[in-house]
PDB file of C-alpha atoms in Angstrom:
ATOM      1  CA  GLY A 578     140.959  61.469 114.959  1.00 67.00           C
ATOM      2  CA  GLN A 579     137.516  62.796 114.301  1.00 71.00           C
ATOM      3  CA  GLN A 580     135.221  62.895 117.327  1.00 86.00           C
ATOM      4  CA  VAL A 581     131.531  63.577 117.384  1.00 92.00           C
ATOM      5  CA  MET A 582     129.985  64.700 120.652  1.00 94.00           C
ATOM      6  CA  GLN A 583     126.256  64.633 121.246  1.00 96.00           C
ATOM      7  CA  ILE A 584     124.208  66.087 124.092  1.00 95.00           C
ATOM      8  CA  PRO A 585     122.159  65.473 126.098  1.00 95.00           C
ATOM      9  CA  GLN A 586     122.660  61.750 126.620  1.00 93.00           C
ATOM     10  CA  TYR A 587     119.135  61.356 127.954  1.00 94.00           C
ATOM     11  CA  GLN A 588     116.016  63.403 127.365  1.00 95.00           C
ATOM     12  CA  HIS A 589     112.824  62.709 129.281  1.00 96.00           C
ATOM     13  CA  VAL A 590     110.004  64.684 127.723  1.00 96.00           C
ATOM     14  CA  GLN A 591     106.375  65.325 128.563  1.00 96.00           C
ATOM     15  CA  GLU A 592     104.177  64.387 125.627  1.00 97.00           C
ATOM     16  CA  GLY A 593     103.438  67.507 123.622  1.00 97.00           C
ATOM     17  CA  GLU A 594     106.626  69.330 124.606  1.00 97.00           C
ATOM     18  CA  ASP A 595     109.517  70.227 122.344  1.00 97.00           C
ATOM     19  CA  PHE A 596     113.159  69.246 122.741  1.00 95.00           C
ATOM     20  CA  THR A 597     116.485  69.600 120.964  1.00 97.00           C
ATOM     21  CA  THR A 598     119.533  67.383 120.716  1.00 97.00           C
ATOM     22  CA  TYR A 599     122.899  68.820 119.711  1.00 97.00           C
ATOM     23  CA  CYS A 600     125.854  67.392 117.891  1.00 97.00           C
ATOM     24  CA  ASN A 601     129.392  68.796 117.637  1.00 97.00           C
ATOM     25  CA  SER A 602     132.336  67.546 115.637  1.00 95.00           C
ATOM     26  CA  SER A 603     136.007  68.138 116.327  1.00 91.00           C
ATOM     27  CA  THR A 604     136.604  68.488 112.580  1.00 92.00           C
ATOM     28  CA  THR A 605     134.772  69.976 109.620  1.00 93.00           C
ATOM     29  CA  LEU A 606     132.337  67.507 108.095  1.00 93.00           C
ATOM     30  CA  SER A 607     131.427  66.835 104.493  1.00 90.00           C
ATOM     31  CA  ASN A 608     127.944  65.988 105.661  1.00 91.00           C
ATOM     32  CA  ILE A 609     126.030  64.953 108.738  1.00 94.00           C
ATOM     33  CA  GLN A 610     123.437  62.236 109.020  1.00 93.00           C
ATOM     34  CA  TRP A 611     120.825  61.555 111.646  1.00 95.00           C
ATOM     35  CA  TYR A 612     119.559  58.134 112.620  1.00 92.00           C
ATOM     36  CA  LYS A 613     116.859  56.871 114.932  1.00 94.00           C
ATOM     37  CA  GLN A 614     117.170  53.571 116.744  1.00 91.00           C
ATOM     38  CA  ARG A 615     114.223  52.022 118.505  1.00 91.00           C
ATOM     39  CA  PRO A 616     114.983  49.709 121.449  1.00 84.00           C
ATOM     40  CA  GLY A 617     116.230  46.388 120.062  1.00 80.00           C
ATOM     41  CA  GLY A 618     116.404  47.710 116.517  1.00 83.00           C
ATOM     42  CA  HIS A 619     119.033  48.974 114.147  1.00 81.00           C
ATOM     43  CA  PRO A 620     119.803  52.597 113.292  1.00 84.00           C
ATOM     44  CA  VAL A 621     117.368  53.861 110.698  1.00 87.00           C
ATOM     45  CA  PHE A 622     118.459  56.684 108.460  1.00 87.00           C
ATOM     46  CA  LEU A 623     116.429  59.862 108.941  1.00 93.00           C
ATOM     47  CA  ILE A 624     118.161  62.577 106.952  1.00 93.00           C
ATOM     48  CA  GLN A 625     121.410  63.890 105.559  1.00 92.00           C
ATOM     49  CA  LEU A 626     122.563  67.508 105.602  1.00 94.00           C
ATOM     50  CA  VAL A 627     125.294  68.573 103.204  1.00 92.00           C
ATOM     51  CA  LYS A 628     125.328  72.342 102.809  1.00 94.00           C
ATOM     52  CA  SER A 629     126.557  74.886 105.309  1.00 96.00           C
ATOM     53  CA  GLY A 630     123.609  76.352 107.216  1.00 97.00           C
ATOM     54  CA  GLU A 631     121.182  73.857 105.729  1.00 97.00           C
ATOM     55  CA  VAL A 632     117.824  73.351 107.433  1.00 98.00           C
ATOM     56  CA  LYS A 633     115.526  70.453 106.615  1.00 97.00           C
ATOM     57  CA  LYS A 634     112.169  69.502 108.038  1.00 97.00           C
ATOM     58  CA  GLN A 635     110.400  66.188 108.312  1.00 96.00           C
ATOM     59  CA  LYS A 636     106.960  66.803 109.789  1.00 96.00           C
ATOM     60  CA  ARG A 637     107.689  67.637 113.454  1.00 97.00           C
ATOM     61  CA  LEU A 638     111.462  67.158 113.108  1.00 97.00           C
ATOM     62  CA  THR A 639     113.740  70.051 112.142  1.00 98.00           C
ATOM     63  CA  PHE A 640     117.381  69.373 111.334  1.00 98.00           C
ATOM     64  CA  GLN A 641     120.023  72.058 111.083  1.00 98.00           C
ATOM     65  CA  PHE A 642     123.646  72.026 109.918  1.00 97.00           C
ATOM     66  CA  GLY A 643     125.906  74.753 111.253  1.00 97.00           C
ATOM     67  CA  GLU A 644     127.582  77.373 109.112  1.00 96.00           C
ATOM     68  CA  ALA A 645     131.007  75.960 109.869  1.00 96.00           C
ATOM     69  CA  LYS A 646     129.792  72.398 109.125  1.00 95.00           C
ATOM     70  CA  LYS A 647     130.975  71.255 112.543  1.00 96.00           C
ATOM     71  CA  ASN A 648     127.696  71.139 114.431  1.00 96.00           C
ATOM     72  CA  SER A 649     124.116  70.107 113.941  1.00 98.00           C
ATOM     73  CA  SER A 650     120.865  69.967 115.831  1.00 98.00           C
ATOM     74  CA  LEU A 651     117.626  68.032 115.779  1.00 98.00           C
ATOM     75  CA  HIS A 652     114.550  69.749 117.156  1.00 98.00           C
ATOM     76  CA  ILE A 653     111.332  67.819 117.716  1.00 97.00           C
ATOM     77  CA  THR A 654     108.110  69.711 118.345  1.00 97.00           C
ATOM     78  CA  ALA A 655     105.008  68.375 120.076  1.00 97.00           C
ATOM     79  CA  THR A 656     106.690  65.133 121.143  1.00 97.00           C
ATOM     80  CA  GLN A 657     104.634  61.960 120.745  1.00 96.00           C
ATOM     81  CA  THR A 658     105.087  58.503 122.235  1.00 95.00           C
ATOM     82  CA  THR A 659     106.209  57.306 118.804  1.00 95.00           C
ATOM     83  CA  ASP A 660     109.278  59.541 119.140  1.00 96.00           C
ATOM     84  CA  VAL A 661     110.726  57.213 121.789  1.00 96.00           C
ATOM     85  CA  GLY A 662     114.174  55.883 120.867  1.00 95.00           C
ATOM     86  CA  THR A 663     117.782  56.925 120.567  1.00 94.00           C
ATOM     87  CA  TYR A 664     118.704  59.597 118.058  1.00 96.00           C
ATOM     88  CA  PHE A 665     122.238  59.461 116.731  1.00 94.00           C
ATOM     89  CA  CYS A 666     124.043  62.023 114.697  1.00 95.00           C
ATOM     90  CA  ALA A 667     126.841  60.742 112.483  1.00 92.00           C
ATOM     91  CA  GLY A 668     129.420  63.009 110.948  1.00 91.00           C
ATOM     92  CA  ARG A 669     130.913  62.123 107.613  1.00 86.00           C
ATOM     93  CA  SER A 670     134.492  63.037 106.851  1.00 83.00           C
ATOM     94  CA  ASP A 671     135.891  61.602 103.624  1.00 78.00           C
ATOM     95  CA  TYR A 672     134.357  58.130 103.464  1.00 79.00           C
ATOM     96  CA  LYS A 673     134.074  57.454 107.170  1.00 81.00           C
ATOM     97  CA  LEU A 674     131.037  57.966 109.363  1.00 84.00           C
ATOM     98  CA  SER A 675     131.584  58.685 113.065  1.00 88.00           C
ATOM     99  CA  PHE A 676     128.628  58.425 115.407  1.00 90.00           C
ATOM    100  CA  GLY A 677     127.790  60.533 118.403  1.00 92.00           C
ATOM    101  CA  ALA A 678     126.828  58.771 121.620  1.00 91.00           C
ATOM    102  CA  GLY A 679     123.148  59.356 120.973  1.00 93.00           C
ATOM    103  CA  THR A 680     120.306  61.003 122.834  1.00 95.00           C
ATOM    104  CA  THR A 681     117.902  58.501 124.342  1.00 94.00           C
ATOM    105  CA  VAL A 682     114.413  59.925 124.447  1.00 96.00           C
ATOM    106  CA  THR A 683     111.638  58.758 126.720  1.00 95.00           C
ATOM    107  CA  VAL A 684     108.179  60.273 126.716  1.00 95.00           C
ATOM    108  CA  ARG A 685     105.723  60.507 129.575  1.00 93.00           C
ATOM    109  CA  ALA A 686     102.097  60.660 128.627  1.00 87.00           C
TER     110      ALA A 686
ATOM    111  CA  GLU B1450     114.593  49.425  97.447  1.00 74.00           C
ATOM    112  CA  PRO B1451     118.041  47.804  97.555  1.00 76.00           C
ATOM    113  CA  GLU B1452     119.242  46.873 100.998  1.00 91.00           C
ATOM    114  CA  VAL B1453     122.233  45.568 102.893  1.00 94.00           C
ATOM    115  CA  THR B1454     121.552  42.085 104.224  1.00 96.00           C
ATOM    116  CA  GLN B1455     123.321  40.415 107.126  1.00 97.00           C
ATOM    117  CA  THR B1456     123.462  36.878 108.434  1.00 97.00           C
ATOM    118  CA  PRO B1457     123.061  35.481 110.974  1.00 97.00           C
ATOM    119  CA  SER B1458     120.669  37.795 112.774  1.00 95.00           C
ATOM    120  CA  HIS B1459     121.738  36.302 116.086  1.00 96.00           C
ATOM    121  CA  GLN B1460     124.616  34.014 117.046  1.00 97.00           C
ATOM    122  CA  VAL B1461     125.612  32.594 120.401  1.00 98.00           C
ATOM    123  CA  THR B1462     129.164  31.321 120.644  1.00 98.00           C
ATOM    124  CA  GLN B1463     131.512  30.087 123.312  1.00 97.00           C
ATOM    125  CA  MET B1464     134.479  32.192 124.344  1.00 97.00           C
ATOM    126  CA  GLY B1465     137.518  31.345 122.261  1.00 97.00           C
ATOM    127  CA  GLN B1466     135.553  30.176 119.242  1.00 98.00           C
ATOM    128  CA  GLU B1467     135.818  31.713 115.805  1.00 98.00           C
ATOM    129  CA  VAL B1468     132.867  33.593 114.394  1.00 98.00           C
ATOM    130  CA  ILE B1469     132.161  34.763 110.863  1.00 98.00           C
ATOM    131  CA  LEU B1470     129.514  37.399 110.276  1.00 98.00           C
ATOM    132  CA  ARG B1471     128.303  37.777 106.722  1.00 97.00           C
ATOM    133  CA  CYS B1472     127.030  40.749 104.796  1.00 97.00           C
ATOM    134  CA  VAL B1473     125.800  41.301 101.279  1.00 96.00           C
ATOM    135  CA  PRO B1474     126.232  44.998 100.500  1.00 95.00           C
ATOM    136  CA  ILE B1475     124.193  46.799  97.881  1.00 92.00           C
ATOM    137  CA  SER B1476     125.480  45.603  94.524  1.00 88.00           C
ATOM    138  CA  ASN B1477     126.875  48.762  92.923  1.00 87.00           C
ATOM    139  CA  HIS B1478     128.394  50.167  96.104  1.00 91.00           C
ATOM    140  CA  LEU B1479     132.130  50.657  96.427  1.00 90.00           C
ATOM    141  CA  TYR B1480     132.820  51.202 100.140  1.00 92.00           C
ATOM    142  CA  PHE B1481     132.004  48.719 102.852  1.00 94.00           C
ATOM    143  CA  TYR B1482     132.038  49.062 106.590  1.00 94.00           C
ATOM    144  CA  TRP B1483     131.656  47.173 109.824  1.00 96.00           C
ATOM    145  CA  TYR B1484     130.392  48.942 112.911  1.00 95.00           C
ATOM    146  CA  ARG B1485     129.767  47.586 116.389  1.00 96.00           C
ATOM    147  CA  GLN B1486     127.285  48.579 119.073  1.00 94.00           C
ATOM    148  CA  ILE B1487     127.649  47.181 122.567  1.00 94.00           C
ATOM    149  CA  LEU B1488     124.299  47.057 124.341  1.00 89.00           C
ATOM    150  CA  GLY B1489     123.299  50.513 125.516  1.00 84.00           C
ATOM    151  CA  GLN B1490     126.275  52.229 123.934  1.00 87.00           C
ATOM    152  CA  LYS B1491     126.922  54.156 120.770  1.00 85.00           C
ATOM    153  CA  VAL B1492     127.659  52.777 117.343  1.00 89.00           C
ATOM    154  CA  GLU B1493     131.451  52.397 116.937  1.00 92.00           C
ATOM    155  CA  PHE B1494     133.440  52.264 113.728  1.00 91.00           C
ATOM    156  CA  LEU B1495     135.488  49.110 113.219  1.00 95.00           C
ATOM    157  CA  VAL B1496     136.774  49.070 109.666  1.00 95.00           C
ATOM    158  CA  SER B1497     136.242  50.371 106.161  1.00 92.00           C
ATOM    159  CA  PHE B1498     137.067  48.459 102.990  1.00 93.00           C
ATOM    160  CA  TYR B1499     137.597  49.763  99.491  1.00 91.00           C
ATOM    161  CA  ASN B1500     139.115  48.333  96.341  1.00 88.00           C
ATOM    162  CA  ASN B1501     139.635  44.967  97.996  1.00 89.00           C
ATOM    163  CA  GLU B1502     141.641  46.252 100.900  1.00 92.00           C
ATOM    164  CA  ILE B1503     141.180  47.857 104.283  1.00 94.00           C
ATOM    165  CA  SER B1504     141.154  51.633 103.911  1.00 90.00           C
ATOM    166  CA  GLU B1505     140.834  52.490 107.591  1.00 90.00           C
ATOM    167  CA  LYS B1506     140.453  50.675 110.881  1.00 92.00           C
ATOM    168  CA  SER B1507     139.849  51.695 114.467  1.00 92.00           C
ATOM    169  CA  GLU B1508     141.709  50.727 117.626  1.00 92.00           C
ATOM    170  CA  ILE B1509     139.002  48.141 118.295  1.00 94.00           C
ATOM    171  CA  PHE B1510     139.911  46.294 115.103  1.00 96.00           C
ATOM    172  CA  ASP B1511     142.893  44.387 116.448  1.00 94.00           C
ATOM    173  CA  ASP B1512     144.563  41.212 115.200  1.00 94.00           C
ATOM    174  CA  GLN B1513     141.576  39.142 116.310  1.00 96.00           C
ATOM    175  CA  PHE B1514     139.486  40.725 113.563  1.00 97.00           C
ATOM    176  CA  SER B1515     139.715  40.343 109.817  1.00 97.00           C
ATOM    177  CA  VAL B1516     137.542  41.203 106.849  1.00 97.00           C
ATOM    178  CA  GLU B1517     137.214  39.663 103.429  1.00 94.00           C
ATOM    179  CA  ARG B1518     135.301  40.143 100.235  1.00 92.00           C
ATOM    180  CA  PRO B1519     135.792  36.649  98.871  1.00 85.00           C
ATOM    181  CA  ASP B1520     133.523  36.603  95.847  1.00 85.00           C
ATOM    182  CA  GLY B1521     132.560  40.122  94.858  1.00 79.00           C
ATOM    183  CA  SER B1522     129.240  40.054  96.674  1.00 86.00           C
ATOM    184  CA  ASN B1523     129.790  38.904 100.256  1.00 93.00           C
ATOM    185  CA  PHE B1524     131.675  40.966 102.811  1.00 96.00           C
ATOM    186  CA  THR B1525     132.631  39.059 105.945  1.00 97.00           C
ATOM    187  CA  LEU B1526     133.889  39.933 109.398  1.00 98.00           C
ATOM    188  CA  LYS B1527     135.811  37.205 111.182  1.00 98.00           C
ATOM    189  CA  ILE B1528     136.611  37.206 114.875  1.00 98.00           C
ATOM    190  CA  ARG B1529     139.274  34.551 115.470  1.00 96.00           C
ATOM    191  CA  SER B1530     138.992  33.877 119.164  1.00 95.00           C
ATOM    192  CA  THR B1531     135.974  35.561 120.664  1.00 97.00           C
ATOM    193  CA  LYS B1532     136.034  37.213 124.058  1.00 97.00           C
ATOM    194  CA  LEU B1533     133.134  38.045 126.325  1.00 97.00           C
ATOM    195  CA  GLU B1534     133.550  41.714 125.497  1.00 96.00           C
ATOM    196  CA  ASP B1535     132.980  41.007 121.809  1.00 97.00           C
ATOM    197  CA  SER B1536     129.290  40.564 122.597  1.00 97.00           C
ATOM    198  CA  ALA B1537     127.569  43.285 120.617  1.00 97.00           C
ATOM    199  CA  MET B1538     125.437  44.062 117.615  1.00 96.00           C
ATOM    200  CA  TYR B1539     127.584  44.186 114.494  1.00 97.00           C
ATOM    201  CA  PHE B1540     126.353  46.338 111.639  1.00 95.00           C
ATOM    202  CA  CYS B1541     127.509  46.117 108.066  1.00 96.00           C
ATOM    203  CA  ALA B1542     127.138  49.179 105.855  1.00 93.00           C
ATOM    204  CA  SER B1543     127.864  50.184 102.296  1.00 92.00           C
ATOM    205  CA  LEU B1544     128.254  53.390 100.339  1.00 88.00           C
ATOM    206  CA  PRO B1545     127.961  54.083  96.604  1.00 86.00           C
ATOM    207  CA  GLY B1546     131.125  56.156  96.569  1.00 78.00           C
ATOM    208  CA  ALA B1547     130.401  59.839  96.124  1.00 68.00           C
ATOM    209  CA  ALA B1548     130.905  62.267  98.989  1.00 62.00           C
ATOM    210  CA  GLY B1549     127.261  63.288  99.161  1.00 61.00           C
ATOM    211  CA  ASN B1550     125.819  59.803  99.207  1.00 74.00           C
ATOM    212  CA  THR B1551     124.201  58.061 102.130  1.00 80.00           C
ATOM    213  CA  ILE B1552     125.737  55.110 103.934  1.00 83.00           C
ATOM    214  CA  TYR B1553     123.244  52.265 104.126  1.00 87.00           C
ATOM    215  CA  PHE B1554     123.154  49.976 107.142  1.00 89.00           C
ATOM    216  CA  GLY B1555     122.089  46.375 107.445  1.00 92.00           C
ATOM    217  CA  GLU B1556     119.842  45.238 110.263  1.00 91.00           C
ATOM    218  CA  GLY B1557     122.736  43.867 112.252  1.00 94.00           C
ATOM    219  CA  SER B1558     124.011  40.589 113.621  1.00 96.00           C
ATOM    220  CA  TRP B1559     123.694  40.185 117.332  1.00 96.00           C
ATOM    221  CA  LEU B1560     126.656  38.255 118.744  1.00 97.00           C
ATOM    222  CA  THR B1561     126.530  36.813 122.228  1.00 97.00           C
ATOM    223  CA  VAL B1562     129.740  35.311 123.620  1.00 97.00           C
ATOM    224  CA  VAL B1563     129.261  33.051 126.621  1.00 97.00           C
TER     225      VAL B1563
END
C-alpha cells in the first residue's frame, strides 16, 4: 500500500535559523497536505499542494511539491519559538490520506 | 466556518469495556474517516466510509472495531472490547468528495484504557 516517509524525525533549531523537512511517497499522489500539531493538540491544516512542481508560501513557510508528485518539502526560514511542534505531511491518493511520521521541531532561544 | 465535532474529548475506560466515539462530520461532506494517533507517534489511518459502507480499512481496524452512520449526521467508531494498546487520540475527518478538496479533522477524542 501507499507509504509516506518523512525526514528528519527530529529537528532542533537555533532561533533565527532555517530548516527543511522532506516527505517522500512510494506512489504518485493526487495532492499533498501539510499539518502542524502542537504538543497536546490536534493536527491543524496548513496547506495543500495539487500541481506538479507547485510552490506555495505562507509568510516564513515555503512548501514545494515535486515534479513527479511523489515528494514534497517544507522550508521554514528564521525559525521562531512559535514554530515549535510536529509537522506532518499527508499524501492523498484517491480518497485516502496517509501521514508521514512527522518532524518534531524544538527551538532554542 | 463549518467544523467536524467529536465527543467525548476524553474518555477513560477499563480494559475489556466497549467504547463508542462520536463524530459529527461537516454536513455536505461525502467521505468520512477515523484516524488514530498513539502518544508520540504518527497519525494512522483506520477506516474510510462512503455511501453508507466501509470503502477502505487498515490492518489496525480488526474485528474489535466497527463504524456506523446511524442517522445521517453522526459517524461513530465502536471498540467492542478495549485493550491497553487502544489508548490513543482518535481523530474523525470528513471530505466533500472531489479529488482536490481538503480533508477536515476534528479535535480528537482521547481514549485512555486502564
